[in-house]
Every structure is written in structure tokens, then in C-alpha cells.
Amino acid sequence: MKIGFVSLGCPKNLVDTEVMMGQLNARGHELTSSPEDADAIVVNTCSFIGPAKQESVDTILEMAEFKRTGKAKRLIVAGCLVERYGADIRQEIPDVDAVLGTNELDAIVAVCETGEKQANPFEPYLYHDLTPRILATPRHYAYIKINEGCDHPCTFCVIPQFRGSFRSRRFESVIVEAQRLFAQGVREINLIGQDTTAYGDDLGIKDGLALLLGRLAEIETAHQKWVRFLYCYPNRITNKLLDTIAEHESLVKYIDMPLQHAAAGVLKSMKRGASGEIFLKTLEKIRKRIPGVSIRTSMIVGFPGETEKDFEELCQFVEEAKFDRLGVFTYSDEETSKSYHLDGKVDARSIYNRKRKLMSLQRKISKKINRGLVGQELPVLIEGRSEESELVWQARLANQAPDIDGVCYLSDVGDVEPRPGQFRMMRVTQAHDYDLVGDLIDEPPNEPAPALNPFPIISTNAGHQHQHQ
């Protein structure tokens, strides 16, 4: 069969998509990025917050059209939306032939071939190094999911309801997968999980993430490499973790630590604890132990009970903290979250205005940090030609994570065309709010660049969801 995939939401979802594609490919099926040619289409959905649910529904409806206009015989919906609305999806959208929850990825082959599934949805799923997987990212970077599920009780979050309780992959399984990816020409590995800093807790490994990073840094590769991890929990950032990052050149000096707020009262009703004051001490510790570190965070505005005073406190904190990157989310009142039952709901206009204000504060901070880089010569990873224009090449600094942070545009690439996946030196010539412009200043390396991916994923009208600053 020819099978097409759409993957929505976060990189954790993308890895699930890659695992499903790998299983079908291992069975001899062909993947296509043309929905009109597909015999079956799988939409891997996100339903974290309102806009993500809407995007998932729009995409399902968009793909359902191909059952009428294309060859598609089966439309399968997978992922987080299924965990929340499984029964409703089939009732409301009759074109959907089957649904697969986040713990049923193993059933993808049966569902595509027969429309029936025999998986056990109650057995918590987590792929490993022997699971077939096809990368949907450009060939020079990849994600590795090191754990799944979450045990934190955050009141705004519904993820533990779909992903289950926390569980880590075996240490050696992660190492083997990383070795294989590097051997295939991947230059950058991004470790992901709902809470990467808890890695190994359930396996009885003390300082699991620090040990894992140290071991990944030691993998010998024929070329330079970057290793980063995303989503760390503020109270889990140990000195051992920071010192490990500082010690190894290949560990990217980048901390992604979603703090969610700074006012103690709001953090308490979020069941996050701590306060802006405590966070400032943490930031000071991180910056002291990792010289030149970049710190990314995300905040939620409009959480129930957030007063003008709380919001002012958040703004002051952001001005003081001077984050390199900041994502701002508007609170989404999800009916299965604990915060749904809290009083003091903030009206939509106030939430919108607060988001705008916080973003404009951060824009100034980001621009100032970027201006400080003008004239510097820094290593970049070549991404390829820009989606905005064929004439412009795009690259990323170590402190620009794929798909969520700004990028570098190259105005002068020299006489020899660069290739995606090369590490090069760039002189920064201009600073924008979030992006940088620069020229390549080194000789192109005499090494084969990683092969380009055939990009087996379908891109949809609804599906361009980048969480920019």
C-alpha cells in the first residue's frame, strides 16, 4: 500500500509518527508525501490546547477529502486527540475508519492493512533501539525520545492523561540509537521527553540525564556533533547536570526550562511551586556554571486567578531574567484539566493584551542580545535553502533549537554552494528581533554532507505550526 502521514504538534509526536512510518516500511509498504496518491492516510494529532485541537480537526477534514477525490480507502486518526475524544471522532467524522491512541502505535500495520487493531491500549508504550523508525526531519538532525509520560501534577496540563505515568528508556538503548544515527550522518541529536530531567529515576539511576549526556558526548563520530536536551524541570537542575554540559564541547550550551510564571500565588495554583525570586537564583547558578549559556523558557498568561499585580510581577521578572528565548502561551481552559474548576477566570481580551505586552518586552531583550552578536564569528549548522526564498540559505547557531527558535540567514555563502548538514563559520552582520544575518567566512569542508531526506510527511494547509518566540 501507499501510505501518507501528517504529523501535528510537538517533536514527541513526530517521533511517534516516525515509529509508525518505520513499522509500515518494515512491512514493505511505501510512504508517500502526496495525499492524492495514498491508499491510506494517517493523521497523528495534537490536543494539548484549544488551537492545537482545532488544527487537528481541520487537518482530519482536509485529509478526508482525499477519500472522495483521491485513492484513499482508509483514514486513520492517531495521537493525543484520540486519547481525549476517541469515541467522538468516529461519530462526528464518519470518514475516519480507525483511531489509535498514544499507547497503540504497534497496531498501525494491522489498522492500515485490515482496519482492525489487536493492540493492548493499557500497556504503556515506549519505543526502543530495535523499533523500526524512519526520520521525517532533515537528515542532519534527529530527535530521540528518552522517556514518556509524566508524574508532575501541573493543574493546566492534560498530557499525563494521554501519555500515562513516567517511564524511561533503558540507558544502553538510547546510546545504541544515538550511535546509529550519528553513523548515518546525523550531526545533531535533540533528546526529548515530557520531563527529560527525570530520566532514569524509575530505573534507579542517580543523575540519569547527566550520565546519559556524558556518555553521548563520548561517542566518536567522523564529524563534529551537537547534543541538546529539551524540556527540563526547574527544580531538577543539579550542579552535576550543569557541570556535565559545561565540560563537553559537543553538549550544546542551551537550557530549555519552561517556568510557566513568576508570581508565587499563580505558581502555587498551577501546582508548580517556587517563585520568581527562586528562579532568578537558579538562572544565576546556571549562568555561572555554564559560561555563555543560552536559556529558553515559556510562560502562560491568563491562568485562572492571575491578577494585574501577578502579571506585573511576571513582566518585572522577565525584564530581570533576560532570557535568550521566550515563548508565551495564552492559558487554554481544557475541560479535563484541574485548572478548569478554578475560579477567577481571566477574560479573553485581557489574556490577549497580556500576551502582547510580554512578547513586546521579550522582543526588545532578544534584539539587544542579538545586537551584541554582530561582528562575532560563530559556528553554524547549515539547514538548506530558506522556505521564504530559494535565493537565501539558512543556518542555525548551537543556541537555536530546530523549529522553535530563530534562524540565521546567510547573505554571502562564498563561491562554493554550502550543503545541508555542514558545520561552518559565520560572521554575524545584522541582528533582527529573533533572527540573525551573516556571511560564511571559512573554506567549505571536504566531507560528504548527509544525504537529503525524501521527506515522507504530508504538509497540510492547517499544519504549519511553529511556536516562535
XYZ file of C-alpha atoms in Angstrom:
469
model
C 0.000 0.000 0.000
C 0.981 3.642 -0.375
C 0.564 5.386 2.966
C 0.678 9.104 3.741
C 1.298 10.675 7.148
C 0.528 14.071 8.638
C 2.234 14.855 11.941
C 0.958 17.709 14.102
C 2.155 19.204 17.382
C 5.422 18.654 19.192
C 8.610 16.721 18.370
C 7.476 13.974 20.786
C 4.555 13.407 18.437
C 6.885 13.495 15.441
C 8.920 10.611 16.906
C 5.671 8.608 17.260
C 4.969 9.321 13.579
C 8.486 8.204 12.617
C 7.991 4.962 14.556
C 4.672 4.263 12.799
C 6.262 5.013 9.407
C 9.155 2.697 10.260
C 6.828 -0.166 11.138
C 4.871 0.174 7.889
C 8.064 0.484 5.860
C 9.461 -2.654 7.525
C 6.304 -4.480 6.341
C 7.040 -3.434 2.760
C 4.542 -0.574 2.437
C 5.531 2.591 0.595
C 5.371 6.057 2.151
C 4.140 8.981 0.120
C 4.000 12.712 0.754
C 1.261 13.108 -1.886
C -2.118 12.597 -0.193
C -3.854 12.169 -3.568
C -1.730 9.019 -4.250
C -2.152 7.446 -0.807
C -4.241 4.303 -0.247
C -4.340 5.141 3.460
C -3.741 8.436 5.282
C -2.738 8.674 8.936
C -3.147 11.954 10.853
C -1.114 11.996 14.073
C -2.877 14.632 16.159
C -2.145 17.041 18.995
C -4.715 18.218 21.513
C -2.634 19.988 24.143
C -4.520 23.297 23.917
C -7.540 24.709 22.050
C -5.779 25.897 18.854
C -3.985 22.528 18.534
C -7.293 20.663 18.756
C -8.781 22.936 16.097
C -5.793 22.399 13.820
C -6.111 18.625 14.280
C -9.810 18.637 13.374
C -9.203 20.896 10.326
C -6.448 18.572 9.125
C -8.599 15.445 9.547
C -11.344 17.102 7.465
C -8.807 18.223 4.858
C -7.453 14.654 4.539
C -10.974 13.169 4.485
C -11.491 14.931 1.136
C -8.944 12.555 -0.436
C -11.325 9.643 0.185
C -13.603 11.359 -2.315
C -11.073 12.905 -4.718
C -8.044 10.595 -4.374
C -7.327 6.898 -3.964
C -7.582 6.819 -0.188
C -9.615 3.925 1.178
C -8.705 4.431 4.827
C -8.351 7.453 7.064
C -6.746 6.749 10.442
C -6.501 9.246 13.287
C -3.761 8.691 15.875
C -2.262 10.503 18.846
C -3.397 12.785 21.629
C -6.757 13.836 20.188
C -7.765 10.153 20.211
C -6.925 9.858 23.907
C -9.359 12.670 24.659
C -12.102 12.274 22.081
C -11.690 8.786 20.588
C -15.379 7.866 20.501
C -16.484 11.337 19.362
C -14.057 11.452 16.429
C -15.627 8.473 14.655
C -19.129 9.671 15.439
C -18.569 13.278 14.359
C -16.349 12.493 11.340
C -17.724 9.332 9.702
C -14.885 9.349 7.129
C -12.499 8.242 9.885
C -12.052 4.449 9.660
C -9.985 3.817 12.783
C -8.447 5.609 15.762
C -5.152 4.773 17.528
C -4.176 6.087 20.961
C -0.654 7.040 22.007
C -0.082 3.570 23.522
C -1.296 1.709 20.419
C 1.425 2.617 17.913
C 2.224 -1.074 17.440
C -1.202 -1.590 15.884
C -0.544 0.779 12.973
C 0.273 -2.022 10.495
C -2.887 -4.002 11.278
C -5.053 -0.889 11.114
C -3.677 0.193 7.732
C -3.946 -3.322 6.272
C -7.256 -4.520 7.723
C -8.845 -1.585 9.545
C -8.835 -3.664 12.759
C -6.468 -3.427 15.727
C -5.368 -6.025 18.249
C -3.131 -3.866 20.456
C -3.418 -3.619 24.210
C -4.063 0.087 24.866
C -3.416 -0.372 28.579
C 0.200 -1.468 28.136
C 2.191 1.814 28.292
C 4.122 2.149 25.024
C 7.721 3.296 24.595
C 9.824 2.568 21.517
C 13.441 1.308 21.781
C 16.600 0.944 19.677
C 15.263 -2.079 17.755
C 11.965 -0.393 16.822
C 11.947 0.429 13.074
C 11.866 4.194 12.579
C 12.098 6.489 9.561
C 13.302 10.030 10.153
C 10.964 12.774 8.984
C 13.395 15.536 9.956
C 16.100 16.737 7.544
C 18.849 14.115 7.581
C 21.302 16.227 9.619
C 19.282 16.358 12.833
C 17.055 13.957 14.725
C 15.073 13.617 17.932
C 15.478 10.781 20.409
C 12.702 10.266 22.915
C 14.384 9.176 26.173
C 11.263 8.878 28.306
C 7.499 9.024 28.035
C 4.648 10.104 30.286
C 4.795 12.429 33.269
C 4.165 12.293 37.017
C 4.026 16.050 37.666
C 0.624 17.310 38.852
C 0.561 20.659 36.933
C -3.070 21.785 37.010
C -3.101 23.324 33.489
C -1.724 20.225 31.765
C -3.649 17.257 30.378
C -0.637 15.351 28.993
C -0.359 12.736 31.792
C -3.966 11.783 30.957
C -2.952 10.731 27.421
C 0.654 9.728 27.838
C 0.440 7.864 31.130
C 2.848 7.795 34.052
C 6.555 8.481 33.700
C 8.820 5.786 32.240
C 12.397 5.914 30.949
C 14.063 4.050 28.140
C 16.951 1.773 29.022
C 20.288 3.625 29.105
C 22.011 1.381 26.537
C 19.003 1.540 24.216
C 19.386 5.334 23.934
C 23.159 5.061 23.375
C 22.765 2.426 20.647
C 20.165 4.535 18.831
C 22.374 7.642 19.055
C 25.417 5.736 17.733
C 23.358 4.512 14.800
C 22.013 7.988 13.988
C 25.478 9.567 14.119
C 26.817 6.768 11.887
C 24.027 7.579 9.367
C 25.301 11.158 9.137
C 23.073 12.897 11.707
C 25.004 15.884 13.100
C 22.673 16.996 15.874
C 20.635 14.908 18.308
C 17.899 16.508 20.409
C 16.807 14.483 23.434
C 13.139 14.875 24.277
C 10.624 13.619 26.827
C 7.868 15.170 28.916
C 10.464 15.823 31.618
C 13.950 14.901 30.437
C 15.491 15.873 33.798
C 13.716 12.927 35.478
C 15.398 10.475 33.085
C 16.407 7.265 34.839
C 14.584 7.970 38.136
C 12.316 4.974 37.620
C 15.301 2.780 36.704
C 17.131 3.690 39.888
C 19.824 5.649 38.014
C 21.044 8.638 40.028
C 21.830 11.715 37.876
C 20.468 9.790 34.890
C 20.353 12.707 32.443
C 23.853 13.929 33.349
C 25.275 10.401 32.913
C 23.443 9.945 29.621
C 24.693 13.289 28.244
C 28.252 12.498 29.315
C 28.096 9.143 27.546
C 26.570 10.652 24.375
C 29.334 13.283 24.310
C 31.914 10.472 24.244
C 30.511 8.771 21.137
C 33.173 9.038 18.458
C 31.922 10.469 15.187
C 33.627 11.180 11.877
C 32.456 14.786 12.109
C 31.566 17.433 14.668
C 28.302 16.817 16.569
C 25.794 18.656 18.732
C 23.719 17.078 21.505
C 20.972 19.066 23.228
C 18.097 18.152 25.511
C 14.742 19.917 25.761
C 12.095 20.403 28.464
C 13.843 20.485 31.815
C 12.084 20.952 35.092
C 13.477 23.893 37.132
C 13.889 22.126 40.476
C 15.682 19.197 38.822
C 18.647 21.177 37.513
C 21.568 19.821 39.531
C 25.161 21.013 39.677
C 26.195 17.657 38.218
C 23.957 18.252 35.177
C 25.287 21.792 34.640
C 28.912 20.739 35.073
C 28.466 17.894 32.572
C 27.106 20.339 29.959
C 29.971 22.759 30.639
C 32.599 20.029 30.402
C 31.882 18.591 26.937
C 32.240 20.644 23.780
C 29.599 18.668 21.868
C 26.907 19.292 24.523
C 25.123 22.428 23.376
C 25.171 25.258 25.941
C 21.399 25.602 25.880
C 18.888 25.116 28.664
C 15.190 24.851 27.810
C 13.331 25.273 31.087
C 9.612 26.086 30.907
C 8.930 28.140 34.077
C 5.260 28.969 33.266
C 5.060 32.005 35.622
C 6.910 34.024 38.255
C 4.220 35.067 40.775
C 4.298 32.646 43.730
C 0.480 32.557 44.057
C -0.048 31.639 40.402
C 2.725 29.028 40.514
C 1.110 27.537 43.598
C -2.290 27.160 41.921
C -0.505 25.713 38.882
C 0.960 23.142 41.339
C 4.425 24.174 40.167
C 5.719 25.791 43.367
C 8.737 28.146 43.666
C 8.701 31.874 42.764
C 10.405 34.437 40.563
C 12.972 35.038 43.295
C 13.908 31.342 43.447
C 14.050 31.178 39.641
C 16.453 34.148 39.485
C 18.817 32.262 41.804
C 18.553 29.187 39.563
C 19.318 31.299 36.487
C 22.329 32.815 38.242
C 23.617 29.331 39.091
C 23.147 28.101 35.504
C 24.954 31.112 34.024
C 27.802 30.815 36.497
C 28.412 27.126 35.820
C 27.948 27.221 32.027
C 29.690 30.302 30.589
C 27.888 31.626 27.507
C 24.771 29.510 28.068
C 21.517 30.399 26.291
C 18.321 29.931 28.273
C 14.891 29.392 26.786
C 11.641 29.358 28.740
C 7.910 29.552 28.194
C 5.238 31.352 30.186
C 1.462 31.057 30.448
C -0.567 34.267 30.698
C -4.192 34.424 31.845
C -4.132 31.445 34.223
C -7.257 31.477 36.470
C -6.729 33.885 39.340
C -3.859 35.774 37.650
C -4.321 39.404 38.761
C -2.877 42.544 37.168
C -0.373 42.550 40.037
C 0.675 38.956 39.269
C 1.120 39.848 35.625
C 3.201 42.920 36.512
C 5.382 40.670 38.641
C 5.826 38.341 35.672
C 6.855 41.272 33.440
C 9.380 42.522 36.007
C 10.781 39.019 36.321
C 11.199 38.675 32.528
C 12.967 42.037 32.392
C 15.318 40.965 35.147
C 15.894 37.406 33.910
C 16.856 38.439 30.346
C 16.039 35.136 28.684
C 17.620 34.469 25.303
C 14.357 32.910 24.141
C 10.823 33.110 25.483
C 7.615 31.518 24.256
C 4.332 32.943 25.563
C 1.198 30.782 25.661
C -2.265 32.035 26.419
C -3.998 29.900 29.027
C -6.274 27.308 27.429
C -9.189 26.192 29.622
C -9.185 22.429 28.984
C -12.227 20.667 30.439
C -10.234 17.670 31.743
C -7.523 19.771 33.446
C -7.680 20.530 37.167
C -7.422 24.279 36.493
C -10.757 24.098 34.615
C -12.501 24.074 38.021
C -10.628 27.087 39.429
C -12.377 30.420 39.968
C -11.098 33.780 38.766
C -11.102 33.104 35.029
C -9.405 35.905 33.077
C -11.329 37.318 30.099
C -10.022 36.702 26.574
C -9.201 40.359 25.839
C -7.052 40.707 28.960
C -5.239 37.475 28.121
C -4.566 38.696 24.578
C -3.272 42.059 25.816
C -1.039 40.416 28.405
C 0.479 38.151 25.794
C 1.182 41.109 23.510
C 2.785 43.084 26.305
C 5.021 40.236 27.432
C 6.046 39.480 23.844
C 6.983 43.098 23.191
C 9.120 43.129 26.356
C 10.904 39.986 25.227
C 11.335 41.291 21.679
C 13.443 44.174 22.993
C 15.529 41.843 25.183
C 16.059 39.415 22.313
C 17.034 42.173 19.885
C 19.557 43.584 22.365
C 21.134 40.152 22.873
C 21.241 39.637 19.087
C 22.839 43.063 18.531
C 25.610 42.028 20.887
C 26.471 39.220 18.450
C 27.092 41.486 15.430
C 30.711 41.154 14.325
C 31.217 37.825 16.115
C 32.374 34.702 14.274
C 30.363 31.662 15.320
C 29.886 28.038 14.193
C 26.589 27.318 12.440
C 24.874 24.205 11.111
C 23.702 24.668 7.519
C 19.969 23.916 7.166
C 19.442 24.388 3.435
C 17.697 26.944 1.276
C 15.192 29.098 3.107
C 11.475 28.333 2.775
C 10.935 32.082 2.319
C 13.200 32.372 -0.719
C 15.218 29.972 -2.883
C 17.917 32.646 -3.076
C 18.637 32.701 0.636
C 20.379 29.996 2.633
C 19.519 29.266 6.225
C 21.609 28.025 9.148
C 21.354 27.698 12.925
C 23.637 28.575 15.801
C 24.050 25.996 18.569
C 21.637 28.059 20.693
C 18.862 27.945 18.081
C 16.874 24.730 18.511
C 15.207 23.427 15.343
C 11.676 24.660 14.628
C 11.194 26.658 17.846
C 13.902 29.343 17.866
C 15.055 31.957 15.369
C 17.444 31.151 12.497
C 20.446 32.662 10.696
C 20.045 33.872 7.116
C 23.205 33.748 5.031
C 23.697 36.732 2.723
C 27.073 35.544 1.374
C 27.851 31.831 1.124
C 31.096 32.143 -0.862
C 31.893 30.605 -4.245
C 31.000 27.020 -3.389
C 27.377 26.301 -2.559
C 27.041 25.064 1.045
C 25.301 21.781 1.790
C 22.718 20.986 4.468
C 24.369 19.371 7.466
C 27.739 21.096 7.158
C 29.213 22.875 10.175
C 30.597 26.226 9.010
C 31.836 29.519 10.478
C 29.615 32.579 10.105
C 30.322 36.223 10.808
C 27.183 37.943 12.126
C 26.457 41.096 10.085
C 22.898 42.070 11.149
C 20.578 41.486 14.068
C 16.773 41.268 13.890
C 14.347 40.690 16.766
C 14.787 36.908 16.687
C 16.843 36.073 13.590
C 20.386 36.924 12.547
C 22.012 37.612 9.181
C 25.600 36.689 8.399
C 28.254 35.612 5.892
C 30.130 32.327 5.716
C 33.829 33.075 6.215
C 35.525 29.655 6.119
C 36.511 27.247 3.368
C 33.868 24.581 2.678
C 34.805 21.261 4.332
C 35.929 18.389 2.173
C 33.431 15.950 3.627
C 30.302 14.392 2.219
C 27.209 16.152 3.544
C 24.406 13.945 4.883
C 22.045 12.664 2.212
C 18.820 14.641 1.863
C 15.650 13.105 3.244
C 12.874 12.183 0.887
C 10.564 13.913 3.441
C 7.793 11.351 3.569
C 5.441 13.598 5.566
C 2.456 15.362 4.016
C 2.399 19.108 4.609
C -1.116 20.474 5.009
C -2.773 23.858 4.896
C -3.582 23.577 8.575
C -0.307 22.015 9.623
C 2.296 24.782 9.745
C 2.564 25.182 13.454
C 5.801 26.824 14.529
C 5.997 28.023 18.094
C 8.140 31.109 17.501
C 9.324 33.394 20.266
